[in-house]
Coordinates of C-alpha atoms in Angstrom, one line a residue:
Chain A
M1 CA 0.0 0.0 0.0
T2 CA 1.4 3.4 -0.9
E3 CA 1.9 6.1 1.6
S4 CA -0.8 8.3 0.1
R5 CA -3.4 5.5 0.0
R6 CA -2.6 4.8 3.6
K7 CA -3.7 8.2 4.5
V8 CA -6.6 8.5 2.1
V9 CA -8.5 5.3 3.1
P10 CA -9.0 6.1 6.8
V11 CA -10.0 9.7 6.0
L12 CA -12.6 8.5 3.4
F13 CA -13.8 6.0 6.0
L14 CA -14.1 8.8 8.6
L15 CA -15.9 11.1 6.2
L16 CA -18.3 8.3 5.2
G17 CA -19.0 7.6 8.8
A18 CA -19.5 11.3 9.6
A19 CA -22.0 11.5 6.8
V20 CA -23.9 8.5 8.2
M21 CA -23.9 10.3 11.5
A22 CA -25.0 13.7 10.2
V23 CA -27.5 12.9 7.4
P24 CA -30.2 11.3 9.5
F25 CA -30.2 14.5 11.7
L26 CA -30.4 16.7 8.6
V27 CA -33.3 14.7 7.3
T28 CA -35.1 15.1 10.6
V29 CA -34.4 18.8 10.7
A30 CA -35.7 19.1 7.1
N31 CA -38.8 17.1 8.2
S32 CA -39.5 19.5 11.0
L33 CA -39.6 22.3 8.5
K34 CA -42.2 20.7 6.2
T35 CA -46.0 20.9 6.1
F36 CA -47.7 17.7 6.9
E37 CA -48.4 17.0 3.2
Q38 CA -44.7 17.4 2.4
Y39 CA -43.8 15.3 5.5
I40 CA -45.7 12.3 4.4
S41 CA -45.3 12.7 0.6
V42 CA -44.3 9.6 -1.4
P43 CA -41.7 9.6 -2.9
P44 CA -40.1 11.7 -0.1
Q45 CA -39.6 15.3 -0.8
W46 CA -36.1 15.9 0.7
L47 CA -36.0 19.6 1.0
P48 CA -38.9 21.5 2.6
N49 CA -40.4 23.9 0.0
P50 CA -41.6 26.3 1.2
V51 CA -39.7 26.2 4.5
E52 CA -42.4 25.9 7.2
W53 CA -41.0 27.7 10.3
A54 CA -44.5 27.7 11.6
N55 CA -43.9 24.2 13.2
Y56 CA -41.4 25.8 15.6
G57 CA -43.7 28.7 16.2
E58 CA -46.5 26.3 17.0
V59 CA -44.4 24.5 19.6
L60 CA -42.9 27.7 21.2
Q61 CA -45.9 30.0 21.0
R62 CA -49.1 28.0 21.0
E63 CA -48.1 25.0 23.1
P64 CA -47.9 26.1 26.8
L65 CA -47.1 22.6 27.9
F66 CA -43.8 22.6 25.9
W67 CA -42.5 25.5 28.1
R68 CA -43.8 23.7 31.2
F69 CA -41.8 20.5 30.2
A70 CA -38.7 22.6 29.5
M71 CA -38.9 24.3 32.9
N72 CA -39.3 21.0 34.6
S73 CA -36.3 19.6 32.8
F74 CA -34.2 22.6 33.7
V75 CA -35.2 22.4 37.4
V76 CA -34.6 18.6 37.6
A77 CA -31.3 18.6 35.7
G78 CA -30.1 21.8 37.4
L79 CA -30.8 20.6 40.9
S80 CA -29.3 17.2 40.0
V81 CA -26.1 18.8 38.8
V82 CA -25.8 21.1 41.8
G83 CA -26.5 18.3 44.3
C84 CA -24.3 15.9 42.5
L85 CA -21.3 18.3 42.3
L86 CA -21.6 19.3 46.0
T87 CA -22.0 15.8 47.5
S88 CA -19.7 13.9 45.1
S89 CA -16.9 16.3 45.8
M90 CA -17.5 16.2 49.6
V91 CA -17.5 12.4 49.6
G92 CA -14.6 12.2 47.2
F93 CA -12.7 14.6 49.4
A94 CA -13.4 12.4 52.5
L95 CA -12.2 9.4 50.6
A96 CA -9.0 11.1 49.5
R97 CA -8.0 13.2 52.4
L98 CA -10.0 12.8 55.6
R99 CA -9.9 10.2 58.3
L100 CA -12.9 8.0 58.1
P101 CA -13.4 4.5 59.6
G102 CA -13.9 2.0 56.8
R103 CA -12.7 4.4 54.1
Q104 CA -11.3 1.7 51.8
A105 CA -14.5 -0.4 52.3
L106 CA -16.6 2.6 51.3
L107 CA -14.5 3.1 48.2
A108 CA -14.9 -0.6 47.3
V109 CA -18.7 -0.3 47.8
A110 CA -18.8 2.7 45.5
L111 CA -16.8 0.9 42.8
G112 CA -18.9 -2.2 43.3
T113 CA -22.2 -0.4 42.7
M114 CA -21.0 0.7 39.3
A115 CA -21.2 -3.0 38.2
L116 CA -24.6 -3.4 39.9
P117 CA -27.4 -3.6 37.3
T118 CA -29.8 -0.8 38.0
V119 CA -32.9 -2.9 37.3
I120 CA -32.6 -4.5 40.6
T121 CA -33.6 -1.4 42.5
I122 CA -36.4 -0.2 40.2
V123 CA -39.4 -1.9 41.9
P124 CA -38.4 -1.4 45.6
S125 CA -37.4 2.3 44.9
F126 CA -40.8 2.8 43.5
V127 CA -42.3 1.3 46.6
L128 CA -40.0 3.5 48.8
Y129 CA -41.0 6.7 47.1
R130 CA -44.6 5.7 47.2
Q131 CA -44.4 5.3 51.0
L132 CA -42.7 8.6 51.3
G133 CA -45.5 10.2 49.3
W134 CA -43.0 11.4 46.6
L135 CA -44.7 9.8 43.6
D136 CA -45.6 12.4 40.9
T137 CA -43.0 14.8 42.3
H138 CA -39.5 15.6 41.0
A139 CA -37.8 14.4 44.1
P140 CA -37.1 10.8 42.9
L141 CA -35.5 12.2 39.8
I142 CA -33.1 14.5 41.8
L143 CA -32.4 12.6 45.0
P144 CA -30.2 9.8 43.5
Y145 CA -27.8 12.4 42.0
S146 CA -28.0 14.7 45.1
L147 CA -26.8 12.0 47.4
G148 CA -23.6 11.5 45.3
T149 CA -23.1 9.1 42.5
A150 CA -20.4 6.4 42.4
F151 CA -18.9 7.8 39.2
G152 CA -18.8 11.3 40.7
I153 CA -17.3 10.2 43.9
F154 CA -14.6 8.3 42.2
L155 CA -13.8 11.1 39.7
M156 CA -13.5 13.6 42.5
R157 CA -11.5 11.3 44.8
Q158 CA -8.9 10.9 42.0
A159 CA -9.0 14.7 41.5
F160 CA -8.3 15.5 45.1
L161 CA -5.5 13.0 45.3
T162 CA -3.6 14.9 42.6
I163 CA -3.5 18.1 44.8
P164 CA -0.3 18.1 47.0
R165 CA -1.3 17.3 50.6
E166 CA 0.9 20.2 51.8
L167 CA -1.7 22.6 50.6
L168 CA -4.4 21.2 52.8
E169 CA -2.0 20.9 55.7
A170 CA -1.0 24.6 55.3
A171 CA -4.6 25.6 55.3
T172 CA -5.3 23.6 58.5
V173 CA -2.3 25.0 60.3
D174 CA -3.6 28.4 59.5
G175 CA -6.6 27.4 61.6
A176 CA -9.2 26.6 58.9
N177 CA -11.5 23.8 59.8
P178 CA -11.8 21.0 57.2
W179 CA -14.9 22.5 55.6
R180 CA -13.3 25.9 55.1
A181 CA -10.1 24.3 53.9
F182 CA -12.1 22.1 51.5
W183 CA -14.2 24.9 50.2
R184 CA -11.5 27.6 49.9
T185 CA -8.3 25.7 49.0
Q186 CA -9.3 22.4 47.5
L187 CA -12.5 22.8 45.5
P188 CA -11.1 25.6 43.3
L189 CA -8.3 23.3 42.1
V190 CA -10.6 20.6 40.8
R191 CA -12.8 22.8 38.5
P192 CA -12.0 20.8 35.4
Q193 CA -13.3 17.6 37.1
L194 CA -16.3 19.4 38.4
A195 CA -17.1 20.6 34.9
T196 CA -16.7 17.0 33.6
L197 CA -19.0 15.7 36.3
G198 CA -21.5 18.5 35.7
V199 CA -21.9 18.0 32.0
F200 CA -22.2 14.2 32.4
T201 CA -24.8 14.6 35.1
F202 CA -26.7 17.1 33.1
M203 CA -26.7 14.7 30.1
A204 CA -27.9 11.8 32.1
S205 CA -30.7 13.7 33.8
W206 CA -31.8 15.7 30.7
G207 CA -32.2 12.6 28.6
A208 CA -33.7 10.2 31.2
V209 CA -36.8 8.4 30.1
L210 CA -37.2 5.4 32.5
E211 CA -37.4 7.3 35.8
P212 CA -39.8 10.1 34.7
T213 CA -42.0 7.4 33.1
I214 CA -42.2 5.5 36.3
Y215 CA -42.5 8.3 38.8
L216 CA -44.5 11.1 37.1
T217 CA -48.2 10.8 36.2
S218 CA -49.5 14.3 35.7
E219 CA -48.6 16.0 32.5
E220 CA -47.7 19.3 33.9
K221 CA -44.9 17.6 35.9
F222 CA -43.4 15.9 32.8
T223 CA -39.8 16.5 31.8
L224 CA -39.0 17.1 28.1
P225 CA -38.4 13.5 26.8
I226 CA -41.6 12.1 28.2
G227 CA -43.4 15.4 27.5
V228 CA -42.5 15.1 23.8
I229 CA -43.9 11.6 23.8
S230 CA -47.1 12.8 25.3
L231 CA -47.4 15.5 22.7
Q232 CA -47.3 12.8 20.0
G233 CA -50.8 11.7 21.1
Q234 CA -52.0 15.3 21.0
Y235 CA -50.7 16.1 17.5
M236 CA -51.8 13.0 15.7
G237 CA -51.5 13.8 12.1
N238 CA -49.1 16.7 12.7
E239 CA -46.0 14.7 13.5
Q240 CA -43.8 17.4 11.9
I241 CA -44.7 19.6 14.9
V242 CA -43.7 17.0 17.4
A243 CA -40.4 16.5 15.4
A244 CA -39.8 20.2 15.9
A245 CA -40.5 19.8 19.6
A246 CA -38.1 16.9 19.9
L247 CA -35.3 18.8 18.1
L248 CA -35.9 21.8 20.3
S249 CA -35.5 19.6 23.4
L250 CA -31.9 18.8 22.1
V251 CA -30.9 22.5 21.8
P252 CA -29.8 23.1 25.5
M253 CA -27.8 19.9 25.4
L254 CA -26.2 20.9 22.1
I255 CA -25.2 24.3 23.5
I256 CA -23.6 22.8 26.5
F257 CA -21.8 20.3 24.3
V258 CA -20.4 22.9 22.0
A259 CA -19.3 25.0 25.0
A260 CA -17.8 22.2 27.0
Q261 CA -16.7 19.6 24.4
R262 CA -13.4 18.9 26.0
Y263 CA -15.0 18.1 29.3
F264 CA -17.3 15.6 27.6
I265 CA -14.3 14.0 26.0
R266 CA -12.5 13.9 29.3
G267 CA -15.4 12.4 31.0
V268 CA -15.7 9.6 28.4
V269 CA -12.0 8.9 28.7
S270 CA -12.1 8.7 32.5
S271 CA -15.1 6.4 32.3
G272 CA -13.1 4.1 30.1
L273 CA -9.7 3.9 31.6
K274 CA -9.0 0.3 32.5
G275 CA -8.5 -0.6 36.1
Chain B
M1 CA -26.7 6.3 30.3
T2 CA -24.8 5.8 33.5
P3 CA -21.2 6.1 33.0
V4 CA -19.1 3.4 34.6
D5 CA -15.8 4.3 35.9
L6 CA -13.2 1.7 36.6
D7 CA -10.3 4.1 36.7
V8 CA -7.5 3.0 39.0
R9 CA -4.6 4.4 37.1
P10 CA -1.5 2.4 37.6
G11 CA 1.4 4.4 39.0
R12 CA -0.9 7.1 40.3
R13 CA 0.3 8.2 43.8
E14 CA -2.0 6.8 46.4
D15 CA -2.4 8.9 49.4
R16 CA 0.4 8.5 51.8
A17 CA 0.2 7.2 55.4
P18 CA -0.6 10.0 57.8
S19 CA 2.4 11.9 58.9
P20 CA 3.7 11.1 62.4
P21 CA 2.2 13.5 64.9
S22 CA 4.5 16.3 65.9
P23 CA 5.4 16.5 69.6
R24 CA 3.2 19.5 69.9
R25 CA 0.1 17.6 68.8
A26 CA 0.9 14.3 70.6
G27 CA -1.0 15.1 73.8
S28 CA -4.4 15.5 72.2
A29 CA -3.8 13.0 69.3
R30 CA -6.6 10.8 70.4
R31 CA -9.2 13.5 70.8
R32 CA -8.0 15.0 67.5
R33 CA -8.5 11.7 65.8
R34 CA -12.0 11.4 67.0
H35 CA -12.6 14.9 65.9
D36 CA -11.2 14.1 62.5
F37 CA -13.5 11.0 62.2
G38 CA -16.4 13.4 62.8
W39 CA -15.4 15.5 59.9
G40 CA -14.9 12.5 57.7
L41 CA -18.3 11.1 58.6
L42 CA -19.9 14.5 57.9
F43 CA -18.3 14.8 54.5
A44 CA -19.2 11.2 53.6
S45 CA -22.7 11.3 55.0
P46 CA -24.6 12.0 51.8
Y47 CA -23.2 8.8 50.2
L48 CA -23.7 6.8 53.3
L49 CA -27.3 7.8 53.2
H50 CA -27.4 6.9 49.5
I51 CA -26.0 3.4 50.2
V52 CA -28.5 2.7 53.0
A53 CA -31.6 4.3 51.5
L54 CA -31.1 3.8 47.7
L55 CA -29.0 0.7 47.5
A56 CA -29.0 -1.6 50.6
W57 CA -32.6 -1.2 51.5
P58 CA -33.9 -1.6 48.0
I59 CA -31.8 -4.6 47.3
A60 CA -33.0 -6.3 50.4
A61 CA -36.6 -5.3 49.7
S62 CA -36.2 -6.6 46.1
L63 CA -35.1 -9.9 47.4
Y64 CA -38.0 -10.1 49.7
L65 CA -40.5 -8.9 47.2
A66 CA -39.3 -11.5 44.7
L67 CA -40.7 -14.1 47.2
T68 CA -44.1 -12.4 47.5
D69 CA -47.2 -11.6 45.6
Y70 CA -47.6 -7.9 45.8
D71 CA -49.9 -5.6 43.8
L72 CA -49.3 -2.3 45.8
V73 CA -52.9 -2.5 47.2
R74 CA -52.8 -5.4 49.6
S75 CA -49.6 -5.9 51.6
P76 CA -47.1 -8.4 50.2
S77 CA -48.0 -12.1 50.8
F78 CA -45.1 -14.5 51.1
I79 CA -45.3 -17.2 48.4
G80 CA -41.8 -18.7 48.5
L81 CA -40.2 -19.5 45.2
E82 CA -43.5 -19.5 43.3
N83 CA -42.6 -16.4 41.1
F84 CA -39.4 -18.2 40.0
E85 CA -41.3 -21.3 39.2
R86 CA -43.8 -19.3 37.1
L87 CA -40.9 -17.6 35.3
L88 CA -39.6 -21.0 34.2
H89 CA -42.8 -21.6 32.3
D90 CA -43.4 -18.1 31.2
D91 CA -43.0 -18.1 27.4
A92 CA -43.1 -14.4 27.1
F93 CA -40.2 -14.1 29.6
W94 CA -38.1 -16.6 27.6
A95 CA -39.0 -14.8 24.4
S96 CA -37.9 -11.5 25.9
L97 CA -34.5 -13.1 26.9
G98 CA -34.2 -14.4 23.3
H99 CA -34.8 -10.9 21.9
T100 CA -32.4 -9.4 24.3
A101 CA -29.7 -11.9 23.4
Y102 CA -30.3 -11.4 19.7
F103 CA -30.0 -7.6 20.1
A104 CA -26.8 -8.0 22.1
I105 CA -25.2 -10.4 19.6
L106 CA -25.8 -7.9 16.8
Y107 CA -25.1 -4.8 18.7
V108 CA -22.0 -5.5 20.8
P109 CA -19.6 -6.8 18.1
A110 CA -20.8 -4.3 15.5
Q111 CA -20.3 -1.3 17.8
T112 CA -17.0 -2.6 19.1
V113 CA -15.5 -3.2 15.7
L114 CA -16.8 0.1 14.2
A115 CA -15.7 2.1 17.2
L116 CA -12.2 0.6 17.0
L117 CA -11.9 1.2 13.2
L118 CA -13.1 4.8 13.6
A119 CA -10.7 5.4 16.4
V120 CA -7.8 4.1 14.4
A121 CA -8.8 6.3 11.5
L122 CA -9.3 9.3 13.7
N123 CA -6.0 8.8 15.6
R124 CA -4.0 11.3 13.5
T125 CA -3.5 15.0 13.4
L126 CA -5.5 16.5 10.6
R127 CA -7.4 19.7 10.2
G128 CA -11.1 19.4 11.1
M129 CA -10.6 16.3 13.3
G130 CA -12.3 18.1 16.2
F131 CA -15.3 18.8 14.1
I132 CA -15.6 15.2 12.8
R133 CA -15.2 13.9 16.3
A134 CA -18.0 16.3 17.4
L135 CA -20.3 15.0 14.7
Y136 CA -19.9 11.4 16.0
F137 CA -20.7 12.7 19.5
I138 CA -24.0 14.4 18.7
P139 CA -26.1 11.1 18.8
V140 CA -24.4 10.4 22.2
I141 CA -25.8 13.5 23.7
S142 CA -29.2 13.1 22.2
S143 CA -32.0 11.6 24.3
W144 CA -33.7 8.4 23.0
V145 CA -36.7 10.5 22.2
V146 CA -34.8 12.6 19.7
V147 CA -33.1 9.5 18.3
A148 CA -36.6 8.0 17.8
F149 CA -37.6 10.9 15.6
V150 CA -34.3 10.6 13.7
A151 CA -34.8 6.9 13.2
D152 CA -38.3 7.5 12.0
S153 CA -37.2 9.9 9.4
L154 CA -35.0 7.0 8.1
F155 CA -37.0 3.9 8.7
N156 CA -40.6 5.0 8.3
P157 CA -42.0 2.5 5.9
T158 CA -43.9 5.1 3.8
F159 CA -41.8 8.2 3.8
G160 CA -38.5 7.2 5.3
A161 CA -35.1 7.8 3.6
A162 CA -34.0 4.1 3.9
N163 CA -36.7 2.8 1.5
A164 CA -36.1 5.7 -0.9
I165 CA -32.4 4.5 -1.0
L166 CA -33.4 0.9 -1.5
D167 CA -35.7 2.1 -4.3
V168 CA -32.7 3.7 -6.1
F169 CA -31.1 0.3 -6.2
G170 CA -34.3 -1.4 -7.4
L171 CA -34.7 -3.2 -4.1
P172 CA -38.1 -3.8 -2.5
A173 CA -39.3 -1.5 0.3
Q174 CA -39.1 -2.8 3.9
K175 CA -41.3 -2.2 6.9
W176 CA -38.2 -2.0 9.2
L177 CA -39.4 -1.4 12.8
Q178 CA -42.9 -2.7 11.9
D179 CA -41.5 -6.0 10.5
S180 CA -41.0 -8.6 13.2
A181 CA -38.0 -10.1 11.5
L182 CA -36.3 -6.8 10.9
V183 CA -37.2 -4.9 14.1
I184 CA -34.2 -6.1 16.2
P185 CA -31.6 -5.6 13.5
T186 CA -32.9 -2.1 12.8
L187 CA -32.9 -1.3 16.5
A188 CA -29.4 -2.6 16.8
A189 CA -28.3 -0.4 13.9
V190 CA -29.8 2.6 15.5
A191 CA -28.2 1.8 18.8
V192 CA -24.8 1.5 17.1
W193 CA -25.4 4.9 15.5
K194 CA -26.1 6.4 18.9
G195 CA -23.4 4.7 20.9
V196 CA -20.4 4.4 18.5
G197 CA -19.0 7.9 19.2
Y198 CA -18.7 7.2 22.9
M199 CA -16.8 4.0 22.5
M200 CA -14.7 5.5 19.8
V201 CA -13.5 8.1 22.2
I202 CA -12.6 5.4 24.8
F203 CA -10.7 3.5 22.1
L204 CA -8.9 6.8 21.1
A205 CA -7.6 7.1 24.6
G206 CA -6.5 3.5 24.5
L207 CA -4.7 4.0 21.2
Q208 CA -2.8 7.0 22.4
A209 CA -1.5 4.9 25.3
I210 CA 0.3 2.5 22.9
P211 CA 4.0 3.4 22.9
P212 CA 5.0 4.8 19.4
E213 CA 8.2 2.7 19.5
R214 CA 6.1 -0.4 18.8
Y215 CA 5.0 1.1 15.5
E216 CA 8.5 2.1 14.7
A217 CA 9.7 -1.4 15.4
A218 CA 7.0 -2.8 13.2
Q219 CA 7.9 -0.4 10.5
V220 CA 11.5 -1.5 10.7
D221 CA 10.4 -5.1 10.4
G222 CA 8.5 -4.2 7.2
A223 CA 5.0 -4.7 8.5
N224 CA 2.2 -3.3 6.3
G225 CA -0.8 -1.4 7.5
W226 CA -2.9 -4.5 8.1
Q227 CA -0.1 -6.3 9.9
R228 CA 0.5 -3.3 12.2
L229 CA -3.3 -3.1 13.0
R230 CA -3.3 -6.8 13.7
H231 CA -0.1 -7.2 15.6
V232 CA 0.5 -3.8 17.3
T233 CA -2.8 -1.9 17.5
M234 CA -5.2 -4.8 18.4
P235 CA -3.0 -6.3 21.2
G236 CA -2.3 -2.7 22.4
V237 CA -6.0 -1.9 22.9
S238 CA -7.2 -5.4 23.9
G239 CA -7.7 -4.2 27.5
T240 CA -9.8 -1.3 26.3
T241 CA -11.7 -3.7 23.9
F242 CA -12.5 -5.9 26.8
L243 CA -13.9 -3.0 28.8
V244 CA -15.9 -1.8 25.9
V245 CA -17.4 -5.3 25.4
I246 CA -18.3 -5.6 29.1
L247 CA -19.8 -2.1 29.3
S248 CA -21.9 -2.6 26.1
T249 CA -23.0 -6.1 27.1
I250 CA -24.2 -4.9 30.5
T251 CA -26.0 -1.8 29.1
T252 CA -27.6 -3.9 26.4
L253 CA -29.0 -6.5 28.7
Q254 CA -30.6 -3.6 30.6
A255 CA -31.8 -1.8 27.5
F256 CA -35.2 -0.3 28.1
E257 CA -35.5 3.3 26.9
Q258 CA -34.8 2.6 23.2
V259 CA -37.5 0.0 22.8
Y260 CA -39.9 1.8 25.0
V261 CA -39.6 4.9 22.9
M262 CA -39.2 3.4 19.4
T263 CA -41.4 0.3 19.3
E264 CA -43.0 -0.3 22.7
G265 CA -42.0 -3.9 22.2
G266 CA -43.8 -4.3 18.9
P267 CA -44.7 -5.5 16.4
N268 CA -46.4 -8.4 18.1
G269 CA -43.9 -8.4 20.9
A270 CA -41.0 -9.1 18.5
S271 CA -38.9 -6.4 20.2
E272 CA -40.0 -6.9 23.8
L273 CA -36.7 -6.9 25.6
T274 CA -36.5 -8.3 29.2
V275 CA -36.4 -5.0 31.0
L276 CA -39.5 -3.8 29.0
Y277 CA -41.2 -7.0 30.1
L278 CA -40.2 -6.3 33.7
F279 CA -41.5 -2.8 33.4
R280 CA -44.9 -4.0 32.0
Q281 CA -45.2 -6.6 34.8
G282 CA -44.3 -4.1 37.5
F283 CA -45.7 -0.8 36.4
Q284 CA -48.6 -1.7 34.1
F285 CA -50.0 -4.9 35.7
F286 CA -48.6 -4.1 39.2
H287 CA -47.2 -7.6 39.6
M288 CA -44.4 -6.1 41.8
G289 CA -43.3 -9.5 43.2
Y290 CA -43.0 -11.0 39.8
A291 CA -41.2 -8.0 38.4
S292 CA -38.7 -8.3 41.2
A293 CA -38.1 -12.0 40.4
I294 CA -37.4 -11.0 36.8
A295 CA -34.9 -8.4 38.0
W296 CA -33.1 -11.0 40.0
V297 CA -32.9 -13.5 37.2
L298 CA -31.7 -10.8 34.8
C299 CA -29.0 -9.7 37.4
L300 CA -27.9 -13.3 37.8
L301 CA -27.5 -13.6 34.0
I302 CA -25.6 -10.4 33.8
L303 CA -23.3 -11.6 36.6
L304 CA -22.7 -15.0 34.9
L305 CA -22.0 -13.3 31.6
T306 CA -19.6 -10.9 33.1
L307 CA -17.8 -13.7 34.9
A308 CA -17.6 -15.7 31.7
Q309 CA -16.1 -12.7 29.9
L310 CA -13.6 -12.2 32.7
W311 CA -12.6 -15.8 32.4
L312 CA -12.4 -15.6 28.6
Q313 CA -10.3 -12.4 28.7
R314 CA -7.3 -14.3 29.9
R315 CA -7.1 -15.8 26.4
W316 CA -7.1 -12.7 24.4
V317 CA -6.3 -9.6 26.5
H318 CA -2.7 -8.6 26.8
Y319 CA -1.7 -6.5 29.7
D320 CA 1.7 -4.8 29.7

């Protein structure tokens, strides 16, 4: 194989793959800009003509529930991120730097739960939240993140271990209690890992389908993914409007991704490093 | 998607043993230690609560519920192993396991091979690589609801793009997700489309950890592109490959959202995966005991499969 072919083949493969990745999205975007007649026309009419921006207008201006769903999603994902960052860094800090009976055991449990299939806890968690009277509230969607996740704790522990211990000792000698030392001298140094954990938590919470399906029953409490599903029933015969709603639900995630791409990549890499 | 982190980087400095107490501190060392434990407990308390309330208790409750008949209205009545006996003769359950296995057999190898090839192709410095990598990542950040619409624009039997492409080549139109023979392969293809970017990035990190000297040595030995892929790259990323296979197997066996959103198990139950079956039993028919039994059997299968893969890895995974 010649040197030039060696370079061309992988690049062609990549571009072909990128097209396979992008084209379905573009077709969907085009669909969301069609009238219903164009949307279902056979053979398919690839480009919307005329471009029907009204579908987006319909979702954003005439569908009050869409804004309700979006607000719910922002509240749920926002609180999940804030809670997860706070608690995961606290626990990660304890595992890295504080005296704690059974510290190694706690770390082992956290690692072990990552291998635990989540299906095992679906039914009893539902029973638990029902007894607490939390069904049809957002609490069951936020609480698991707010009490710290295994991924987050581990990520933060590794982060705190890279900070020289002397820094913490200096802060303690200066009379700061562990909380102040943690908050003032340690947390600012792990911002990249906090960003990584934040974008990952947001992604998981923003896109979740199973938990909202199980825990929420009234439509005005729905988050975007299941809200869009519920709109499908309402707009029977106007699927292009629901396609517009689905694509709109991706926009916040897309903005975060564009702004924080390197943290996403870092998060994926740290989720894949072999033990 | 729950990211799984198995990161224990070799060579990373573990925390040192506590420094010996200075003479000044020695007198109150004991009280100080107790005081320190207090802070440690305080910092760790959220996760301790998590373990007790959201893990230990539910697991114990699940084990108990699996031995009961429970419909959420009357209190659970103990029936011993009856749920498990019923499972043995439940054709729908076995069918769901079959669908799940079929899905996994198509999805896991396809995604692993494609992700590796893409990572090898992407592992070079070239203008626009960041943009290409970002394109592969957009499906990863999309929720399954968005993906369902994208898939529909492709695989809709009447106006989808896939049939239009088949038509160009003079091939007959297919019903894709509405065809009980094609539904699982179509779902697997969509799942690969959504997940391949994630695994590609994991492979990319693995590739960059291979020492360049090995490629130089292979070059000196006159190895061609394929030989280098086969004898340097593949052994070099075998550990990563193993991880990718384990991760995707575990997530596939627990797949729920994709089928719930895209097919609801149809047509005629042809894509009813086990977790969807569990969901129906538990949250539509309120057979909470039976659903718990399904969860335990599924967990056991996941455990056995993971152990089998761990055992098999000794034959093909090379660690440095």
